[in-house]
Coordinates of N, CA and C in Angstrom, one line a residue:
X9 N 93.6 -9.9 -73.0 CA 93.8 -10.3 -71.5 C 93.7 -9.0 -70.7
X10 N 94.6 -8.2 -71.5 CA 94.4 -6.7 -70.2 C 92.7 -5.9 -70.7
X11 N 92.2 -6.5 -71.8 CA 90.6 -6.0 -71.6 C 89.9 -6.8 -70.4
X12 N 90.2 -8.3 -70.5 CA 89.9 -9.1 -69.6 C 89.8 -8.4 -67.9
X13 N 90.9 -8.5 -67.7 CA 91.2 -7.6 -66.2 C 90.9 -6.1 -65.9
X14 N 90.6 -5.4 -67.1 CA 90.1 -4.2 -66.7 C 88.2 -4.0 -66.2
X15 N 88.1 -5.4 -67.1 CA 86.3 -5.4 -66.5 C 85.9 -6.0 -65.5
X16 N 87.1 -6.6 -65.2 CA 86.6 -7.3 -63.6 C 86.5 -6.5 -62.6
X17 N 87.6 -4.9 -63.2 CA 88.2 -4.2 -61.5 C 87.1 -3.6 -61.7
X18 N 86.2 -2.9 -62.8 CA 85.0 -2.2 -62.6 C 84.2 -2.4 -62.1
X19 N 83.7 -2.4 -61.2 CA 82.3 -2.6 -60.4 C 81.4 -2.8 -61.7
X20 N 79.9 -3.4 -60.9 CA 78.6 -3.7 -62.8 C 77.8 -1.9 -62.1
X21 N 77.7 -2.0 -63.5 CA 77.2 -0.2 -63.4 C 76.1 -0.5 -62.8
X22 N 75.1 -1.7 -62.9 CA 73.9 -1.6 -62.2 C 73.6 -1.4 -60.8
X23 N 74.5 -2.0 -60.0 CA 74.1 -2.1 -58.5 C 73.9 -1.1 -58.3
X24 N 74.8 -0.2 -58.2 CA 73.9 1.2 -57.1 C 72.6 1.7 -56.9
X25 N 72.0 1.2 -58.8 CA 70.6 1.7 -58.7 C 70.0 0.8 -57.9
X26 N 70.1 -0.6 -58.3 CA 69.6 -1.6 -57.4 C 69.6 -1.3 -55.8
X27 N 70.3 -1.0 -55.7 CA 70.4 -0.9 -53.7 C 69.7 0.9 -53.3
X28 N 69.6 1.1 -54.6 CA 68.9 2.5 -54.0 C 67.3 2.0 -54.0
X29 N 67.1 1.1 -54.6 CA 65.5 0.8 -55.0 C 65.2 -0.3 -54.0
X30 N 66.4 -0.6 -53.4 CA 66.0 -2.0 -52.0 C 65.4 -1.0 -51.2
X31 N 66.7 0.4 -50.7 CA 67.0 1.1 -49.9 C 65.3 2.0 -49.9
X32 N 64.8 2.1 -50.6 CA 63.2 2.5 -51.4 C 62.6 1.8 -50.4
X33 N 62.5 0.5 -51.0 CA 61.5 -0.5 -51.0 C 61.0 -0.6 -49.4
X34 N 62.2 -1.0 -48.9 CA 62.2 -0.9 -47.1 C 61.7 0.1 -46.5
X35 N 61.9 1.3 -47.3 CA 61.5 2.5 -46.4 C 60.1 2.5 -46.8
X36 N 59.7 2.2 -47.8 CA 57.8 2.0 -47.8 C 57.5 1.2 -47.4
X37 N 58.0 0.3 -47.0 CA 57.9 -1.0 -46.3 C 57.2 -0.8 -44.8
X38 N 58.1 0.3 -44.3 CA 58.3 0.7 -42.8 C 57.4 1.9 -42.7
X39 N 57.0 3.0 -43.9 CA 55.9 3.4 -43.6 C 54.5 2.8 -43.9
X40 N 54.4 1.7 -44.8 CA 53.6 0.9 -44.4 C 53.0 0.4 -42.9
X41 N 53.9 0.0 -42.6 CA 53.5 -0.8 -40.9 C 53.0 0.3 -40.5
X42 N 53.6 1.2 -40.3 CA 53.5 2.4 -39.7 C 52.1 2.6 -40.0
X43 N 51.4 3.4 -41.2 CA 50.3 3.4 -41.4 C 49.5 2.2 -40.8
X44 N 49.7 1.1 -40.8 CA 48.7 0.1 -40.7 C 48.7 0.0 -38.9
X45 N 50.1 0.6 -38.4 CA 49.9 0.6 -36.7 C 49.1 1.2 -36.6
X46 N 49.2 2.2 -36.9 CA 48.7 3.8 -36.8 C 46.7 3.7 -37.1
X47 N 46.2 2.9 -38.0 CA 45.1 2.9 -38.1 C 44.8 2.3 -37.7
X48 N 45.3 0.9 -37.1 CA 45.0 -0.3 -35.6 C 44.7 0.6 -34.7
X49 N 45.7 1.6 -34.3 CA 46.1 2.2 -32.9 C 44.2 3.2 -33.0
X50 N 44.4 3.6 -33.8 CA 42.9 5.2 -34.0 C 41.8 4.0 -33.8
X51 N 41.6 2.7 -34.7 CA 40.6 1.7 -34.5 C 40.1 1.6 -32.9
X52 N 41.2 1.0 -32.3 CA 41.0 0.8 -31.2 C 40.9 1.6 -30.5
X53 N 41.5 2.7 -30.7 CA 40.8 3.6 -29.7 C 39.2 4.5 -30.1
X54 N 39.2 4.4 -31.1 CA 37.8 4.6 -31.4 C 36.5 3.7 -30.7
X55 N 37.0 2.7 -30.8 CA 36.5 2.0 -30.0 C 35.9 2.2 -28.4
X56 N 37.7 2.2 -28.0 CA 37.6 2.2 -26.8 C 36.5 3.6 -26.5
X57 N 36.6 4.9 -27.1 CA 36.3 5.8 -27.0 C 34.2 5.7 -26.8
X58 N 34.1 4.7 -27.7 CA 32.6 3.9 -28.3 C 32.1 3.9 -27.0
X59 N 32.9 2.6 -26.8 CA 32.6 1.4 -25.5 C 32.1 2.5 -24.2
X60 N 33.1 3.4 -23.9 CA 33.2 4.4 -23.1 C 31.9 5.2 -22.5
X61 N 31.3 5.7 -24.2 CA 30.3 6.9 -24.2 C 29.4 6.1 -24.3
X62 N 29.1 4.4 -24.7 CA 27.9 3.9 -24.1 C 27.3 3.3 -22.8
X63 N 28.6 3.3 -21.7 CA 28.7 2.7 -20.4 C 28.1 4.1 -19.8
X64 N 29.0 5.3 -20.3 CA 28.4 6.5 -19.7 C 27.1 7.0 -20.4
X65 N 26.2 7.0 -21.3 CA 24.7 7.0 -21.3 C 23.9 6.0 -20.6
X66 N 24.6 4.6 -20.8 CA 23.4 3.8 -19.4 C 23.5 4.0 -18.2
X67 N 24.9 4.9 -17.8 CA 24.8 5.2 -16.2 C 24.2 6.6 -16.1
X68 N 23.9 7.6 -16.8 CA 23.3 8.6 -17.0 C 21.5 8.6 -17.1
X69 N 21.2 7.3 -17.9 CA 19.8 6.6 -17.9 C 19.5 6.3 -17.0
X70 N 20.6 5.1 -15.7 CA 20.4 4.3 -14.7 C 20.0 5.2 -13.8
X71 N 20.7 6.6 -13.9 CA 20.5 7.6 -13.0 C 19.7 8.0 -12.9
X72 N 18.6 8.7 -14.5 CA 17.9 9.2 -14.9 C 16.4 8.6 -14.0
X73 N 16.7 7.3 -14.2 CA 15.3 6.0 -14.4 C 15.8 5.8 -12.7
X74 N 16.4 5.8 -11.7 CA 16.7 5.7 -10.2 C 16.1 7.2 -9.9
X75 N 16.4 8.0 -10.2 CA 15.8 9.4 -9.7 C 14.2 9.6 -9.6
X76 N 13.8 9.3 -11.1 CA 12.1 9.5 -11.7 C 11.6 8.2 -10.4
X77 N 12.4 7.0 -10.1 CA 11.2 6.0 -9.3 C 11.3 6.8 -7.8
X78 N 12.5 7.2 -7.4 CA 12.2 7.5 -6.2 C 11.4 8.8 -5.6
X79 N 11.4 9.8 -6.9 CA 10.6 10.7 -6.9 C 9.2 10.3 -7.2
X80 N 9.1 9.0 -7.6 CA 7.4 8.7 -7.8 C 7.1 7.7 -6.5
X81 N 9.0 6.9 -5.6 CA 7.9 6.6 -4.2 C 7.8 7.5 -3.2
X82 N 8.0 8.8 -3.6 CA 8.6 9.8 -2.3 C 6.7 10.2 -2.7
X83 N 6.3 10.5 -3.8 CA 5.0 10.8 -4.2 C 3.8 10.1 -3.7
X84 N 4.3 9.0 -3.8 CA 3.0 8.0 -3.5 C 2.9 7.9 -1.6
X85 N 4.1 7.8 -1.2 CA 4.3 7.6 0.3 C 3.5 9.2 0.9
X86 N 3.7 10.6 -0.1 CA 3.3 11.3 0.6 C 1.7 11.4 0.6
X87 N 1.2 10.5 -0.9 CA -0.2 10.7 -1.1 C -0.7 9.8 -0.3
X88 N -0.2 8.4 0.3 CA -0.4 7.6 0.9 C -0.6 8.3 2.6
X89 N 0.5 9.2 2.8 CA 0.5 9.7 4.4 C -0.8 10.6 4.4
X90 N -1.2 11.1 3.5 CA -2.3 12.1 3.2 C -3.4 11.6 3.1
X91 N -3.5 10.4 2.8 CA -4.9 9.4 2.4 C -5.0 8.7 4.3
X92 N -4.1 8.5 4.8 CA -4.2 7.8 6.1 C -5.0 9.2 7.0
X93 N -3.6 10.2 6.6 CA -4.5 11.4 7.6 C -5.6 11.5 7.6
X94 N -5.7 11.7 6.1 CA -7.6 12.0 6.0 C -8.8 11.0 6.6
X95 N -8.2 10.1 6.5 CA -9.4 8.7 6.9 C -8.9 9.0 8.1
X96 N -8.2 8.9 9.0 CA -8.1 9.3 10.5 C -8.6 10.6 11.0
X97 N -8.7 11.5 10.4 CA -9.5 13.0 10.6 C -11.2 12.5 10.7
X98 N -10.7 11.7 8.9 CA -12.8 11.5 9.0 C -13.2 10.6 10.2
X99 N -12.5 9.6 10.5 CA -12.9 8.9 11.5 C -13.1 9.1 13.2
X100 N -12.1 10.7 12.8 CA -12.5 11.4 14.2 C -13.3 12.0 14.7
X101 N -13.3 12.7 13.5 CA -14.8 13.7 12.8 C -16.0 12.8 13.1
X102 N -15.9 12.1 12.7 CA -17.4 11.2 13.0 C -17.3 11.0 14.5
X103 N -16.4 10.1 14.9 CA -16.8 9.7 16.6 C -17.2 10.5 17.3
X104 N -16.4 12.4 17.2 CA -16.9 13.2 17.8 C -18.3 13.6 17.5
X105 N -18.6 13.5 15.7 CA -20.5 13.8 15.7 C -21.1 12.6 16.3
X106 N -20.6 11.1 16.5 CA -21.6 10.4 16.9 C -21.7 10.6 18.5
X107 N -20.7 10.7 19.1 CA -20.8 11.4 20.4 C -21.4 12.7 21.0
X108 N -21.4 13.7 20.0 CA -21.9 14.9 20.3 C -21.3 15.6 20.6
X109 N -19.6 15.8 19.8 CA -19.2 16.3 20.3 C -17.8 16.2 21.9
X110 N -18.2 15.0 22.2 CA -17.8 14.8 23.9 C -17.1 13.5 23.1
X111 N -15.9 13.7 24.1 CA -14.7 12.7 24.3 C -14.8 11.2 24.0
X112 N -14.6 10.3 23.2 CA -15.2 9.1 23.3 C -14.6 8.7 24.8
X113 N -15.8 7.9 25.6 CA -15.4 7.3 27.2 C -14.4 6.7 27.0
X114 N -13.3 6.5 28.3 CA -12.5 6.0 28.5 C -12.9 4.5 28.7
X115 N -14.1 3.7 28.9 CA -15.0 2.4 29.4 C -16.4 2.8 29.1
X116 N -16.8 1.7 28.7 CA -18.0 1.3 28.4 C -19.1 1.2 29.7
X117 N -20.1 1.9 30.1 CA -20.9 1.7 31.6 C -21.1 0.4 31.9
X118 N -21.1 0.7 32.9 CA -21.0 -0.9 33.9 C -22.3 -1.8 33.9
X119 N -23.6 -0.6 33.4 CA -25.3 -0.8 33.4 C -25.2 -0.1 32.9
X120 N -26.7 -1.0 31.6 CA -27.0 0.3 30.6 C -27.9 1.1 31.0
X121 N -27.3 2.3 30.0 CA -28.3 3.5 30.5 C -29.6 3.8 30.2
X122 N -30.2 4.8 31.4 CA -31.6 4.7 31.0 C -31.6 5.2 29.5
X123 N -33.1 4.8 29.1 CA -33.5 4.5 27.5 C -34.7 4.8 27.4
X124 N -35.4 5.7 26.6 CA -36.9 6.1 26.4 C -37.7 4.6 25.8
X125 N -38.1 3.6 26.9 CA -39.1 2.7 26.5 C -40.3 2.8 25.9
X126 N -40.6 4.1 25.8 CA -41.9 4.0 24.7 C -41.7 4.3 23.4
X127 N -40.1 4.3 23.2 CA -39.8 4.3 21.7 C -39.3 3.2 20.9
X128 N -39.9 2.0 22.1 CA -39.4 0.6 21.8 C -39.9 0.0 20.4
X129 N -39.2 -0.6 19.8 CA -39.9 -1.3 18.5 C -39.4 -2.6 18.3
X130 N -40.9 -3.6 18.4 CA -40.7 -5.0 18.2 C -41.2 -5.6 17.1
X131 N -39.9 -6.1 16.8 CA -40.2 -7.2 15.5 C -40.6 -8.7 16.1
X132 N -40.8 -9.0 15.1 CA -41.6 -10.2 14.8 C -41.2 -11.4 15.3
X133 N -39.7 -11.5 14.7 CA -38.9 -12.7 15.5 C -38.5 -12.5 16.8
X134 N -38.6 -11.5 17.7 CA -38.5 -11.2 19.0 C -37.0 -10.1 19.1
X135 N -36.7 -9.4 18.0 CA -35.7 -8.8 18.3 C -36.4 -7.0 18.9
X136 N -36.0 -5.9 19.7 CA -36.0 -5.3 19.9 C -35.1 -4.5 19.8
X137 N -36.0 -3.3 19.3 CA -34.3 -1.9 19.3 C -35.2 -0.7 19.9
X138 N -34.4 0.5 20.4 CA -34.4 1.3 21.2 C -33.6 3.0 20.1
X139 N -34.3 3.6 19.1 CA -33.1 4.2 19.0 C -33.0 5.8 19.7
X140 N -31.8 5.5 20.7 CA -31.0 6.4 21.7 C -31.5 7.9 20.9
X141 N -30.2 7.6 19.9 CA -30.0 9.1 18.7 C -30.1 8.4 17.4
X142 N -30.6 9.2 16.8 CA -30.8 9.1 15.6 C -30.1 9.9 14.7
X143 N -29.0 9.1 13.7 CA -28.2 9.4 13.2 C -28.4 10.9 11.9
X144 N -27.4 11.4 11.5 CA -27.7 12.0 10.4 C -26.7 12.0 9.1
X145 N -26.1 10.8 9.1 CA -25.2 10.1 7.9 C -25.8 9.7 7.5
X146 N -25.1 8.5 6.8 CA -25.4 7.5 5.3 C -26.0 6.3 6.1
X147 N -27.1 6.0 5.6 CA -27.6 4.5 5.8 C -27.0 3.6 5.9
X148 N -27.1 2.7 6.9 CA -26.8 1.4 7.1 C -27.8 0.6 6.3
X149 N -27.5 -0.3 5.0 CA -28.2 -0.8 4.1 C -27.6 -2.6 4.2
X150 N -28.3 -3.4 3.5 CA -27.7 -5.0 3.7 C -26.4 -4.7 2.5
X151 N -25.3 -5.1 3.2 CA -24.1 -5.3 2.4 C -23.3 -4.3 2.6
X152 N -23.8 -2.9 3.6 CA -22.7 -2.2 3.7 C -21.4 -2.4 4.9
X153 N -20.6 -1.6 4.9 CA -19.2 -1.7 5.6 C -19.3 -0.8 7.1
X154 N -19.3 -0.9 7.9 CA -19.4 0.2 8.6 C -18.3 -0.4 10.0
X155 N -18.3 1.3 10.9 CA -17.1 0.8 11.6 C -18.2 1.4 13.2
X156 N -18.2 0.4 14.4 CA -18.9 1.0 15.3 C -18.0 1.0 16.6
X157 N -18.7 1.7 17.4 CA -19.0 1.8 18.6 C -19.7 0.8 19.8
X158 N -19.3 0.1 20.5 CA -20.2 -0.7 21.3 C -20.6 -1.1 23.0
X159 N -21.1 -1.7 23.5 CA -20.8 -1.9 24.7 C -22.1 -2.7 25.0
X160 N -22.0 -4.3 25.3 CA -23.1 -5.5 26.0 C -23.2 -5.4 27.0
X161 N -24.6 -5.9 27.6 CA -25.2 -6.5 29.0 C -25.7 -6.8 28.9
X162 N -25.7 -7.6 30.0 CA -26.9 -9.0 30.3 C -28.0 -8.4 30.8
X163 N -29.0 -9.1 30.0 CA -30.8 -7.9 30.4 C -30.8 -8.4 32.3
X164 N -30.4 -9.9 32.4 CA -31.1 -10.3 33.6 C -31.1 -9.3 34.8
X165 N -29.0 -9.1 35.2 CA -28.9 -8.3 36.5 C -28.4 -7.2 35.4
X166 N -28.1 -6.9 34.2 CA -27.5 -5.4 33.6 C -25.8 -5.4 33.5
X167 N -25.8 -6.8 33.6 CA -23.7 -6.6 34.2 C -23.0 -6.7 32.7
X168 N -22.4 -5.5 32.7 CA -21.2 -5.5 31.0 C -20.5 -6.6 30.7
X169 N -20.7 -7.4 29.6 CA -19.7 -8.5 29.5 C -18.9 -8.0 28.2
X170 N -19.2 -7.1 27.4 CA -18.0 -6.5 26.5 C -17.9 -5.2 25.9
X171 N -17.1 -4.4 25.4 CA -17.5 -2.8 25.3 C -16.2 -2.5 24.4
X172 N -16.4 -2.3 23.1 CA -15.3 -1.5 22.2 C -14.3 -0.5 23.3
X173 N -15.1 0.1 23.9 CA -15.0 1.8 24.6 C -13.7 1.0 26.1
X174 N -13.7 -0.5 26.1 CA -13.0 -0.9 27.1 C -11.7 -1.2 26.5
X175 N -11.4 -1.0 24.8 CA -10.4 -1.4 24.4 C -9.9 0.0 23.9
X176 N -9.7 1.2 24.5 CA -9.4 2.6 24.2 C -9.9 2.9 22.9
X177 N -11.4 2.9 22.8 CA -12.3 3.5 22.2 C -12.0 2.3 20.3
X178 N -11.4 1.4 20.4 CA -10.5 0.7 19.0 C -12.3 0.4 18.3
X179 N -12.3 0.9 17.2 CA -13.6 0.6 16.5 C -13.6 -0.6 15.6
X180 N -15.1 -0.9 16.0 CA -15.0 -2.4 15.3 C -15.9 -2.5 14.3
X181 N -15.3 -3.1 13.2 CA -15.1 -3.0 11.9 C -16.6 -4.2 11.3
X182 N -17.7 -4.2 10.8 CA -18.3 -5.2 10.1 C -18.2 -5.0 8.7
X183 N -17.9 -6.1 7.7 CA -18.2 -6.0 6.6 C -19.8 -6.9 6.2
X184 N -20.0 -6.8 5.0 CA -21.6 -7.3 4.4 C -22.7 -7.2 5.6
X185 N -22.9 -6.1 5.9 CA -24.2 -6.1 7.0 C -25.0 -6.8 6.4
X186 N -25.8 -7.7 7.3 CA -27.0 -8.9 7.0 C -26.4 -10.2 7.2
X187 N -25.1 -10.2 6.6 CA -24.8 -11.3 6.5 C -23.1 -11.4 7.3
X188 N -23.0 -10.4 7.9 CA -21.5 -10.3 8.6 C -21.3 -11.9 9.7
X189 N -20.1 -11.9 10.0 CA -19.4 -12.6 11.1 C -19.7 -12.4 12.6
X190 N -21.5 -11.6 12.7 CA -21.5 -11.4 14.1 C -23.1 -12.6 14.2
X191 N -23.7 -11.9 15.3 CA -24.7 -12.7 16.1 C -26.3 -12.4 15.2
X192 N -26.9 -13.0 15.2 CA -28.1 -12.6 13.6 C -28.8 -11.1 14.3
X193 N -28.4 -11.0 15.8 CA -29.3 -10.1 15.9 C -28.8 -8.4 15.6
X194 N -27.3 -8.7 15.7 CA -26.2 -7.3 15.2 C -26.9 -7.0 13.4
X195 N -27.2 -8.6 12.7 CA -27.0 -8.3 11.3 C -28.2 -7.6 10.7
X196 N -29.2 -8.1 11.8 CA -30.8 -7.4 11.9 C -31.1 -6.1 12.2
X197 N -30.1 -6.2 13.4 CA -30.6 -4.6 14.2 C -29.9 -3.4 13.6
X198 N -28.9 -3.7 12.7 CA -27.8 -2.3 12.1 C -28.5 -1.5 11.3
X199 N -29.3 -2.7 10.5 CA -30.2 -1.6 8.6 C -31.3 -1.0 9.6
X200 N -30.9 0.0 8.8 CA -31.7 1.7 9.1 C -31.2 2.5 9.8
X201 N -29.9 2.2 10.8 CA -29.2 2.9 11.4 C -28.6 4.2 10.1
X202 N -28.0 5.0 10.8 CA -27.5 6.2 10.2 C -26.1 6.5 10.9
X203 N -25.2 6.8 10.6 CA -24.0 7.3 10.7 C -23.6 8.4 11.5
X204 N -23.4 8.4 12.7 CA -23.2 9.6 14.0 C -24.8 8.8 15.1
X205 N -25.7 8.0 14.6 CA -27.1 7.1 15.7 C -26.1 6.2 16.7
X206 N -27.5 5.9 17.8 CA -27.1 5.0 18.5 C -28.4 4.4 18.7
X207 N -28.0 3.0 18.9 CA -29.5 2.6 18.9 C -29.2 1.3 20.1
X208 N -30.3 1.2 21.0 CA -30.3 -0.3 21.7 C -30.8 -1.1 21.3
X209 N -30.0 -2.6 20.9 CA -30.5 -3.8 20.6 C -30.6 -4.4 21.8
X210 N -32.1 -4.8 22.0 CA -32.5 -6.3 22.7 C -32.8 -7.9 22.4
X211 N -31.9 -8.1 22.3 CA -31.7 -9.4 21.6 C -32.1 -10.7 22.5
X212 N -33.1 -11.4 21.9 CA -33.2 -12.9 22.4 C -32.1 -14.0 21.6
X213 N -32.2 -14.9 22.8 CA -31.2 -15.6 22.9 C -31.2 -16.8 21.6
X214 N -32.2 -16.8 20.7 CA -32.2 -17.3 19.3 C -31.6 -16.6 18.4
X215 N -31.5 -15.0 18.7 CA -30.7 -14.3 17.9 C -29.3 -13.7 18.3
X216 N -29.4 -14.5 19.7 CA -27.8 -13.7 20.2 C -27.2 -15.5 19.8
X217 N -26.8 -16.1 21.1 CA -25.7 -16.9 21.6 C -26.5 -18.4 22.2
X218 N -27.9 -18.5 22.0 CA -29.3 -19.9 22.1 C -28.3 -20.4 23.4
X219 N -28.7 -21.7 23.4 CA -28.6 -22.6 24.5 C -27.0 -23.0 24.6
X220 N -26.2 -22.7 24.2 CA -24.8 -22.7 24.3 C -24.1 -21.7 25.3
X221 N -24.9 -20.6 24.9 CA -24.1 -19.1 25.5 C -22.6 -19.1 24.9
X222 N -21.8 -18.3 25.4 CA -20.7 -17.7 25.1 C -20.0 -17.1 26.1
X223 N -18.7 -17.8 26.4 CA -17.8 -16.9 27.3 C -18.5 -16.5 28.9
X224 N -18.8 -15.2 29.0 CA -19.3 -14.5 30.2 C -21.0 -14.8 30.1
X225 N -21.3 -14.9 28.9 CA -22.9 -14.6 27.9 C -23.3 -16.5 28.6
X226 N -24.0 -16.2 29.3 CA -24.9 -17.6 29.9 C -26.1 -18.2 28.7
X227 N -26.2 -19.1 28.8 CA -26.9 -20.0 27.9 C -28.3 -19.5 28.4
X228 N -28.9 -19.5 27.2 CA -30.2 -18.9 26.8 C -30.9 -17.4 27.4
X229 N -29.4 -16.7 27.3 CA -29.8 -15.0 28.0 C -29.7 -14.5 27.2
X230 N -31.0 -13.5 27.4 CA -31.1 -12.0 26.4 C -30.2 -11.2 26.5
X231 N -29.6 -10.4 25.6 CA -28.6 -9.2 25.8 C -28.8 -8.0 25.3
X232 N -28.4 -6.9 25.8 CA -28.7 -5.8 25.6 C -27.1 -5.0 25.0
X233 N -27.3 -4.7 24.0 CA -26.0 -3.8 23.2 C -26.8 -2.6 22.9
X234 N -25.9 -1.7 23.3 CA -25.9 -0.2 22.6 C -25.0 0.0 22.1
X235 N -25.3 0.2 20.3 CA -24.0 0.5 19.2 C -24.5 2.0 18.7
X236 N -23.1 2.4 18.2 CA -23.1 3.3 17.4 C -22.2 3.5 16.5
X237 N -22.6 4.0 15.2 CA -22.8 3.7 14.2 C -21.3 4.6 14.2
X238 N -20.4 4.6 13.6 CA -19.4 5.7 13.1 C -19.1 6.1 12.2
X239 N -19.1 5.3 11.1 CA -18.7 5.5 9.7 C -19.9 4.0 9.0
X240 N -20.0 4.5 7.7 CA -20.5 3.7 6.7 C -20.1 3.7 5.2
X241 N -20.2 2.9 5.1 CA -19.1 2.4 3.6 C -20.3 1.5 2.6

């Protein structure tokens, strides 16, 4: 009996080890988590870190690729302002060689001017030319581009019914000579002109504006244009 009651008061020898091995257990437990926060936490910010430095190379690219176009339209606008100049220099350059030099008129003469008639030349279908000056550019050929100079009258009394030179000198533009948008006798009379000439067309009224006429231009009247030639293309 008193062995009985002495083993009850003893505590079991085991527990303490036991509760030191819980006391273990939990604490790896907890550095567990800990590690597994801990390489969540680095993950994600690795990430974030990722995400970061690839938003900042495409805005560094976006930069890169925005700089290079506007430096290629800053390029082109200036080669463009330089391409206008030049065609505006050449086009001045000419009016003054087809003028000689002298101011293009402010108007087109009211009556054309006298003209050496014995240097008249008549074709076949009734067209006549006169040439004033004779050019020393590029040929007026069938199909070329050229930009002129002009000013009509009526052969009858000589009175101006139109003149480039009355619209502050604005030059008027034909494309495909021979076969342009003007009167057959413009498409006839241009080939063999030269670039800085002037030549007088006499045009009958089968080759101007026939039995209809036009505008100021009276039905079945000859007309008289003196063009010059300014550029050819």
């Amino acid at each position: 009996m008193s062995q009985t009651i002495r083993r009850e008061n003893n505590p079991t020898s085991g527990r303490p080890g036991q509760r030191q091995q819980e006391r273990l257990y939990r604490r790896e437990r907890r550095r567990r988590r800990i590690r597994i926060w801990t390489s969540a936490i680095v993950a994600v910010a690795l990430i974030v870190i990722g995400v970061f430095g690839v938003l900042q190379y495409q805005q560094y690219n976006n930069q890169l690729i925005a700089t290079a176009n506007k430096n290629a339209t800053v390029t082109a606008n200036a080669k463009s302002t330089a391409s206008v100049h030049a065609t505006a220099t050449g086009v001045a350059n000419a009016v003054l060689t087809a003028t000689g030099g002298s101011p293009t008129p402010s108007a087109g003469p009211n009556t054309p001017p006298p003209a050496d008639d014995s240097k008249i030349v008549k074709l076949p279908d009734g067209l006549q030319y006169i040439d004033v000056k004779t050019g020393e550019g590029k040929e007026v050929a069938k199909g070329s581009t050229v930009n002129v100079e002009y000013t009509g009258w009526l052969q009858k009394d000589g009175k101006k019914f139109d003149s480039s030179y009355d619209r502050k000198g604005a030059l008027f533009n034909l494309q495909n000579v021979g076969q342009a948008q003007v009167i057959p006798g413009w498409n006839e009379g241009l080939i063999g002109m030269k670039a800085g000439g002037t030549r007088r067309l006499i045009i009958p009224p089968a080759l101007a504006y026939g039995a209809q006429g036009s505008g100021p231009i009276p039905a079945n009247a000859t007309i008289i244009f003196d063009v010059t030639v300014v550029t050819v293309a």
